[in-house]
mmCIF file of C-alpha atoms and ligand atoms in Angstrom:
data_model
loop_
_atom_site.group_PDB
_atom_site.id
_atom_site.type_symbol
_atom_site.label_atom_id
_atom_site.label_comp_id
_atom_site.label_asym_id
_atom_site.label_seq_id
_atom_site.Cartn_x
_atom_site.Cartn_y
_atom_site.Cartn_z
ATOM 1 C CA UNK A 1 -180.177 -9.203 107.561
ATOM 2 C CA UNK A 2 -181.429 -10.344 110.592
ATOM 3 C CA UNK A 3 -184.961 -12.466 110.401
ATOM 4 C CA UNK A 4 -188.582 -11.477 111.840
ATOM 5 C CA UNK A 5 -189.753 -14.634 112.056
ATOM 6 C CA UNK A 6 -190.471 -16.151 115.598
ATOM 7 C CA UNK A 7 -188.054 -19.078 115.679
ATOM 8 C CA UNK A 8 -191.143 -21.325 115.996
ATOM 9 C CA UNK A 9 -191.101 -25.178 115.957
ATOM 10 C CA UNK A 10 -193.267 -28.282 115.925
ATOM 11 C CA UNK A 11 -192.318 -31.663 117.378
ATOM 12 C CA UNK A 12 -193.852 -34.570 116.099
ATOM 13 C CA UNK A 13 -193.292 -37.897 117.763
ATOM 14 C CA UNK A 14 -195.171 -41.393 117.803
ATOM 15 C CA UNK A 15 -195.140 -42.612 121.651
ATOM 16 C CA UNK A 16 -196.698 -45.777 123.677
ATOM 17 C CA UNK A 17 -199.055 -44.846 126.599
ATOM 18 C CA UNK A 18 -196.083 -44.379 128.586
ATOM 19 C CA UNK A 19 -193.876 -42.388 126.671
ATOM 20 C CA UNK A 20 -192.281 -44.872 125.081
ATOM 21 C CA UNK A 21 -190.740 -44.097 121.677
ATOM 22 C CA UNK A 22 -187.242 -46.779 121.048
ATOM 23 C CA UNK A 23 -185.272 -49.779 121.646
ATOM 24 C CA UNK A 24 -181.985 -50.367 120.747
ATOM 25 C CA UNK A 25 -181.632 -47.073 118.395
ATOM 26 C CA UNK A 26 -184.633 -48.499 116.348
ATOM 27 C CA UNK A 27 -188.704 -47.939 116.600
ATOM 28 C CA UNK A 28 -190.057 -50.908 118.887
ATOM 29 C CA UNK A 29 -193.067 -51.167 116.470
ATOM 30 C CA UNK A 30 -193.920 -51.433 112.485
ATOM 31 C CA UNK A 31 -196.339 -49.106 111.547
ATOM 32 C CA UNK A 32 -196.617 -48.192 107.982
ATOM 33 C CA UNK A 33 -199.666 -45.785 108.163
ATOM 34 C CA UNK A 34 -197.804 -43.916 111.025
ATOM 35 C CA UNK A 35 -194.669 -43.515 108.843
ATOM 36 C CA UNK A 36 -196.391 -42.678 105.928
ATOM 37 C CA UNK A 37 -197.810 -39.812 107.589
ATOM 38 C CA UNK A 38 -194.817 -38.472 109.103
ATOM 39 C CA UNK A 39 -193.359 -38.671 105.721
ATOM 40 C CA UNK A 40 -196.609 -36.210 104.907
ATOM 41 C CA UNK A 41 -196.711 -34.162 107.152
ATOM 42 C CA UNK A 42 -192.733 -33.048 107.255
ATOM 43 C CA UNK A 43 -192.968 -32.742 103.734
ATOM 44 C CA UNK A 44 -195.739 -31.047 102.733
ATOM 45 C CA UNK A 45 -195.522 -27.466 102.807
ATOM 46 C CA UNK A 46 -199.104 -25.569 102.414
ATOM 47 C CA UNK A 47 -201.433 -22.546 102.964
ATOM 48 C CA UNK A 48 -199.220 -20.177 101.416
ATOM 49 C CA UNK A 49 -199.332 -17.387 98.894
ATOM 50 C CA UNK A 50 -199.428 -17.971 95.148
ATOM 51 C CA UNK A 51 -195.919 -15.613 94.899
ATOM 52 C CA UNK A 52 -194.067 -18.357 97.295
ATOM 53 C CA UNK A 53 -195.057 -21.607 95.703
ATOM 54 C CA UNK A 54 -192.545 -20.675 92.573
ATOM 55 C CA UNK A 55 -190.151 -20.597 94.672
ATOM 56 C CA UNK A 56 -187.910 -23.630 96.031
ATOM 57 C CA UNK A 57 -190.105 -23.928 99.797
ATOM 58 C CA UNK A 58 -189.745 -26.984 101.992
ATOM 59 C CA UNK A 59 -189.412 -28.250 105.862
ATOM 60 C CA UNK A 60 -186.559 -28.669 107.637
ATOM 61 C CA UNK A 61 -186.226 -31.808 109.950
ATOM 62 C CA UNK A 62 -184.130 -31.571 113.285
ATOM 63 C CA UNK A 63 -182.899 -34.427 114.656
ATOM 64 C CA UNK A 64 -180.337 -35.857 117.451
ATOM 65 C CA UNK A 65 -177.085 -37.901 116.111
ATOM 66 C CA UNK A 66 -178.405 -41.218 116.712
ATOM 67 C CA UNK A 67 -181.568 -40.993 115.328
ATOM 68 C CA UNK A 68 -179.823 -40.028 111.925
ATOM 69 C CA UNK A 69 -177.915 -42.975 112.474
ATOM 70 C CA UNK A 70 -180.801 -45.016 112.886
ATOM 71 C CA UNK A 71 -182.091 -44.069 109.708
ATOM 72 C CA UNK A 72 -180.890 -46.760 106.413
ATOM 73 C CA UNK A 73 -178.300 -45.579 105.084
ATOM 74 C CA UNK A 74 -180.578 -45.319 101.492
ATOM 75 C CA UNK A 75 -183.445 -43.705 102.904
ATOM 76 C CA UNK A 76 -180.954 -40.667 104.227
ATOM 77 C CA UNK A 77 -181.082 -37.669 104.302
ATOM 78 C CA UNK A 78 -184.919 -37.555 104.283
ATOM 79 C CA UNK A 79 -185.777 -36.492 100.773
ATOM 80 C CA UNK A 80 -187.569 -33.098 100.028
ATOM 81 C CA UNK A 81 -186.719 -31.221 103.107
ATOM 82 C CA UNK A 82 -183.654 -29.944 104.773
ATOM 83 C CA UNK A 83 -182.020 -32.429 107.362
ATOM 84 C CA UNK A 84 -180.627 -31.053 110.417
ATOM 85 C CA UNK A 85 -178.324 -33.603 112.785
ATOM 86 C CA UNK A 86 -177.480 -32.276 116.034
ATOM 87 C CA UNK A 87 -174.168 -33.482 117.474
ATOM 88 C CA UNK A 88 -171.708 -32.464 119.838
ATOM 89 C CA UNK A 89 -168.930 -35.043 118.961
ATOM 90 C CA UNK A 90 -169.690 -33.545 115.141
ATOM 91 C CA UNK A 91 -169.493 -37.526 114.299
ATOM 92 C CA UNK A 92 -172.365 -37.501 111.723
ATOM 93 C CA UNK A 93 -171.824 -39.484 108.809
ATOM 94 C CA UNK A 94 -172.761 -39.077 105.136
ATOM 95 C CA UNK A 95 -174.751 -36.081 105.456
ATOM 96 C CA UNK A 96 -174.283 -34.193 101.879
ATOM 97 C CA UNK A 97 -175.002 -30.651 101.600
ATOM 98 C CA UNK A 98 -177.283 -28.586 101.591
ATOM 99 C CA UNK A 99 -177.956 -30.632 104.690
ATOM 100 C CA UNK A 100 -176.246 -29.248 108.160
ATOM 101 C CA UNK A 101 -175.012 -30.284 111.506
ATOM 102 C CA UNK A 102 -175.233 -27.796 114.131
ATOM 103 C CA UNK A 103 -173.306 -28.512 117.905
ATOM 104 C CA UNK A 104 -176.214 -27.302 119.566
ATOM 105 C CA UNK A 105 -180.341 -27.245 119.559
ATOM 106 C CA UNK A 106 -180.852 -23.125 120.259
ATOM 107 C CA UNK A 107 -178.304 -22.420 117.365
ATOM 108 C CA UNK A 108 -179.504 -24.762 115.167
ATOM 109 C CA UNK A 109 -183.128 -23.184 115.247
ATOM 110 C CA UNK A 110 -181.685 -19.796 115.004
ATOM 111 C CA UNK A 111 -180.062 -20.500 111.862
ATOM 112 C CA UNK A 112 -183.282 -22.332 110.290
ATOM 113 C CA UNK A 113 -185.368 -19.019 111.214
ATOM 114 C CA UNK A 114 -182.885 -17.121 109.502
ATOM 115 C CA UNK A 115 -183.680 -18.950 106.002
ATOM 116 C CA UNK A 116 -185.957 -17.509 103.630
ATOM 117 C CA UNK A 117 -187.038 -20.665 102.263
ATOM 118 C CA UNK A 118 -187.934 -22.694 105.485
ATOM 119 C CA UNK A 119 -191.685 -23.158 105.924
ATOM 120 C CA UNK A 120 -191.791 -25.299 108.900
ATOM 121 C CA UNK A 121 -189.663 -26.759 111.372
ATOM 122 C CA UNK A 122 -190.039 -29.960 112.672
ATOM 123 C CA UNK A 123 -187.747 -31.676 115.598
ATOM 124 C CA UNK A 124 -188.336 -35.915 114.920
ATOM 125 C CA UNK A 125 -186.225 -36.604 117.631
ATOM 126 C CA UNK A 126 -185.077 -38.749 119.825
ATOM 127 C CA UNK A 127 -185.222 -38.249 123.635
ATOM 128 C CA UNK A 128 -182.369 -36.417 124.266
ATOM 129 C CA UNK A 129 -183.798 -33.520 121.966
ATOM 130 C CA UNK A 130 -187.224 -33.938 122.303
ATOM 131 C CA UNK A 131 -186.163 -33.035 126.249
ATOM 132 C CA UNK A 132 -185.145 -29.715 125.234
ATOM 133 C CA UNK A 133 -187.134 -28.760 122.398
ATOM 134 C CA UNK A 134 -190.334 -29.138 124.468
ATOM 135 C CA UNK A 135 -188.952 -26.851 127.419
ATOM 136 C CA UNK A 136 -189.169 -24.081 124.790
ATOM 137 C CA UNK A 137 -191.987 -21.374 124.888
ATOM 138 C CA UNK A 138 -190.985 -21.607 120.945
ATOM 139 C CA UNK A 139 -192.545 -24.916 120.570
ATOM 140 C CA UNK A 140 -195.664 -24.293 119.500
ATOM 141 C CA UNK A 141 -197.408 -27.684 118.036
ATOM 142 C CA UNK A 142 -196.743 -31.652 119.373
ATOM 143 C CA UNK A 143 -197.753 -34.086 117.058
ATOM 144 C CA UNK A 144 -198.538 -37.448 118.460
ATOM 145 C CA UNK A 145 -199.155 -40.589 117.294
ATOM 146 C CA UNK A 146 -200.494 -42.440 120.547
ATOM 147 C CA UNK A 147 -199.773 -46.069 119.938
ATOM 148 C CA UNK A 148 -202.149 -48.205 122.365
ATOM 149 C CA UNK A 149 -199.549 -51.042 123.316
ATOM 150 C CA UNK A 150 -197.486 -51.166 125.980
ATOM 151 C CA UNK A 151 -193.884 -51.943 123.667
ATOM 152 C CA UNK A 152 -190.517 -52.523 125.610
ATOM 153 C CA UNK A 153 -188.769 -49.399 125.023
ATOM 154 C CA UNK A 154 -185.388 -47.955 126.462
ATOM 155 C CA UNK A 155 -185.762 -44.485 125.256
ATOM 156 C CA UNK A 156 -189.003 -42.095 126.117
ATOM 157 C CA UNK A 157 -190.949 -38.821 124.994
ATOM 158 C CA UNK A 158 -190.898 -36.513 127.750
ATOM 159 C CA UNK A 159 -194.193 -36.170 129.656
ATOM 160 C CA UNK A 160 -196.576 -34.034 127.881
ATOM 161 C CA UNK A 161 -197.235 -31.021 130.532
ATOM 162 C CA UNK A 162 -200.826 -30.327 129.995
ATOM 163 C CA UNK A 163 -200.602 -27.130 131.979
ATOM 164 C CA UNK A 164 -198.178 -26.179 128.865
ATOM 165 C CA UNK A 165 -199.610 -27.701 125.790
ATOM 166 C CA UNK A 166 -203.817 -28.577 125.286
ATOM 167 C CA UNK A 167 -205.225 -31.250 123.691
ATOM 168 C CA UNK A 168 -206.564 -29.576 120.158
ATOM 169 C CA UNK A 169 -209.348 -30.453 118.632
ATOM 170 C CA UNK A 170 -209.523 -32.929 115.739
ATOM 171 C CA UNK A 171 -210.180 -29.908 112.907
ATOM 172 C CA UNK A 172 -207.056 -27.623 114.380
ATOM 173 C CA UNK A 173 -204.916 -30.732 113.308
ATOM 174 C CA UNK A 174 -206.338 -31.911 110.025
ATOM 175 C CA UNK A 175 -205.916 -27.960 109.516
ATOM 176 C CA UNK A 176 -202.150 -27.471 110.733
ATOM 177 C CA UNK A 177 -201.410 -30.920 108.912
ATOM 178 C CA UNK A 178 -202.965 -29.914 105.250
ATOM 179 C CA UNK A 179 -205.037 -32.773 105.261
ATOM 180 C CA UNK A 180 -207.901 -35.139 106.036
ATOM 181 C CA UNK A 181 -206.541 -37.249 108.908
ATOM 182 C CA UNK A 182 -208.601 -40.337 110.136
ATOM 183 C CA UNK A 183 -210.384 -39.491 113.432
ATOM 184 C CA UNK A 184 -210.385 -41.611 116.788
ATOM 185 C CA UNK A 185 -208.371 -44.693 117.092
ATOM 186 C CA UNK A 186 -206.994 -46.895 114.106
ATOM 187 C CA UNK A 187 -205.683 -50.012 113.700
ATOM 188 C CA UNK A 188 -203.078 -51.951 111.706
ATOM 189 C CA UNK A 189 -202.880 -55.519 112.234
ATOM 190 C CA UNK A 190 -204.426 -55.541 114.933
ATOM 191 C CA UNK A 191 -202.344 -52.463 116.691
ATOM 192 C CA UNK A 192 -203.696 -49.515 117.786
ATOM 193 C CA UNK A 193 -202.989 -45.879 116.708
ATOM 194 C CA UNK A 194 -203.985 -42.314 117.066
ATOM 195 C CA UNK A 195 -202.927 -39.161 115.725
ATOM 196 C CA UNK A 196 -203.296 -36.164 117.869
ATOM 197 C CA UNK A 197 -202.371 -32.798 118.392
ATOM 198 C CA UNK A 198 -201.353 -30.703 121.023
ATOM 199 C CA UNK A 199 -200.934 -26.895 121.210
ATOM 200 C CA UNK A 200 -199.364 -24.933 123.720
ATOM 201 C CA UNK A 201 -202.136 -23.082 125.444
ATOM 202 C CA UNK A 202 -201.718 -19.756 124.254
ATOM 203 C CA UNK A 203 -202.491 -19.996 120.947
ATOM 204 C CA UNK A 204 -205.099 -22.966 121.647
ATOM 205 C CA UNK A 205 -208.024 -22.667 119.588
ATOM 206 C CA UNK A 206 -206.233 -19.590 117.310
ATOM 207 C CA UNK A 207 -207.442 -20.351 113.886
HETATM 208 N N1 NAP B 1 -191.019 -42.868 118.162
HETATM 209 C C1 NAP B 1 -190.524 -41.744 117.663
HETATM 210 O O1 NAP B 1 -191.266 -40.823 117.319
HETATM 211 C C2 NAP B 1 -189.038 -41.584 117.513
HETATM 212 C C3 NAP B 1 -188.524 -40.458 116.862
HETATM 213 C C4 NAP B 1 -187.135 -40.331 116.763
HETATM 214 C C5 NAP B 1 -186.296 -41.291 117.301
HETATM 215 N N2 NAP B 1 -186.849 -42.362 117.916
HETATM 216 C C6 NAP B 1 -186.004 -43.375 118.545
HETATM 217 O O2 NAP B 1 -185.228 -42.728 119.540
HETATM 218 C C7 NAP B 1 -183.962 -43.403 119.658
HETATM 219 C C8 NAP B 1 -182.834 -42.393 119.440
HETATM 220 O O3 NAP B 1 -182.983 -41.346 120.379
HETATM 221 P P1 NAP B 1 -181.854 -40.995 121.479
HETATM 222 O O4 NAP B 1 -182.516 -40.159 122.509
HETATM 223 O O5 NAP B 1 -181.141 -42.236 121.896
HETATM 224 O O6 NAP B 1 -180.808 -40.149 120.633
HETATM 225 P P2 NAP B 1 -180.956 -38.757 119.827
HETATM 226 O O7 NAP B 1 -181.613 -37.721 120.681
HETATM 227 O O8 NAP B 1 -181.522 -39.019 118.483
HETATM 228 O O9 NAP B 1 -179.415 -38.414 119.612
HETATM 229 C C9 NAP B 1 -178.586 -38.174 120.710
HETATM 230 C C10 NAP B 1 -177.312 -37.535 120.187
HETATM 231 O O10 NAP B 1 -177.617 -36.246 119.660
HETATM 232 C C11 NAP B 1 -176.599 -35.329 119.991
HETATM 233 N N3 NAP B 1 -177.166 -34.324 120.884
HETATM 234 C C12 NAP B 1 -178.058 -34.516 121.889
HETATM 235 N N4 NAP B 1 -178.408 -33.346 122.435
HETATM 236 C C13 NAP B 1 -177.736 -32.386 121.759
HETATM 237 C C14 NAP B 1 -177.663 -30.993 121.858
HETATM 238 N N5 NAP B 1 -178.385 -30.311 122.748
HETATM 239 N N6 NAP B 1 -176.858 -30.334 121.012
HETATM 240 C C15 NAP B 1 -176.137 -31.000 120.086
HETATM 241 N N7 NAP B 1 -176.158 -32.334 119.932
HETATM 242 C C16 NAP B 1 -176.945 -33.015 120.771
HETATM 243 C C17 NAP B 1 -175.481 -36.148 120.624
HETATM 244 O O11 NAP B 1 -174.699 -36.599 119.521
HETATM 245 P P3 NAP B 1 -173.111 -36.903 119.633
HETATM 246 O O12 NAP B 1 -173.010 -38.134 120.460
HETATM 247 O O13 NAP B 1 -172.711 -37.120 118.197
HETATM 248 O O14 NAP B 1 -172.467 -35.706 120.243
HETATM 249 C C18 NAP B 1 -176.252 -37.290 121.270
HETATM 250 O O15 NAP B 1 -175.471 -38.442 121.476
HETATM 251 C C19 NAP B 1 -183.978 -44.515 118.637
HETATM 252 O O16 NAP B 1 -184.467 -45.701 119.254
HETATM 253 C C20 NAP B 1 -184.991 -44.027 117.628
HETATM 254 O O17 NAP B 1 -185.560 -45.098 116.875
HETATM 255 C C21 NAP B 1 -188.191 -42.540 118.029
#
């Protein structure tokens, strides 16, 4: 049967002040508190009724080729929620079921929708399908982790549109994340960090 759900998705994405997001099919920074909140965030699955949290619930994670590939090999697939590789050459390696590999981005978001058992879905990237995911009146929510440094990168976060998406206040993320995130700017050794949200400007300030 076909699904009512809106195929709805979030993208969530650390960047420099320029868009900057990888070098050399790695992150161009270490940043444990950042990756322990993406880790979080895509797994926790929340706000739900009493009747669904018996049953098997988690996230699915959509992500291009090569950022599955620059993933080690032992922390792969990403554990507790579904992982989703997008390829067009279909030459993704190691990725056990029920994890899936779709040829394109529109059909692999159809499909999610169509699960019973998907609460959220996030696209991690990289550029390449950040590009098109963010073009979509579907995308609802951006995560961003603003890092203030200026790191050499060769692959970028497409420019935030803020005629599209609005910058939401602090409580509108703490409450779409499920929990108490740190407001204002951080730091780890000595490198600054922010986590934001933005929300495309329809549904701005909905609670
Ligand atoms: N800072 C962050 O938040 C963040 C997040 C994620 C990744 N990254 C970084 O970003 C870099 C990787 O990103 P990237 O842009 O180079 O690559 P990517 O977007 O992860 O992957 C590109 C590959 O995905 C497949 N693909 C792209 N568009 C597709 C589509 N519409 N339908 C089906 N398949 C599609 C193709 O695979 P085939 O070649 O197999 O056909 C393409 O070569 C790395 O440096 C990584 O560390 C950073």
């Amino acid at each position: 049967m076909a699904s009512c759900k809106p195929p709805n998705f979030a993208l969530i994405t650390a960047t420099t002040p320029n868009w900057g997001i990888g070098l050399n099919n790695d992150l161009p920074w270490k940043l444990k508190a950042d990756m322990s909140y993406f880790t979080r965030v895509t797994k926790r699955v929340h706000g739900i009724s009493p009747e669904d949290t018996s049953k098997t619930i988690q996230n699915a994670v959509v992500m291009g080729r090569k950022t599955w590939d620059s993933i080690p090999p032992k922390y792969r697939p990403l554990n507790e929620r579904l992982n989703v590789v997008l390829s067009r050459s279909g030459s993704v390696v190691s990725l056990e079921s029920p994890n899936l590999s779709f040829p394109s981005f529109s059909e692999s978001i159809r499909h999610l929708t169509s699960l019973p058992d998907i609460f959220r879905i996030y696209v991690v990237g990289g550029s390449h399908i950040y590009r098109e995911a963010i073009k979509s009146s579907n995308c609802t929510h951006i995560l961003l982790t603003r890092v203030y440094h200026q790191f050499e990168c060769d692959t970028f976060f497409p420019e935030i549109d803020e005629n599209i998406y609005g910058l939401a206040e602090h409580e509108d993320l703490v409450r779409f994340v499920g929990e108490d995130v740190p407001k204002g700017r951080l730091s780890e050794n000595g490198l600054e960090f922010e986590f934001l949200l933005y929300v495309r400007r329809e549904i701005l300030g909905e609670r």
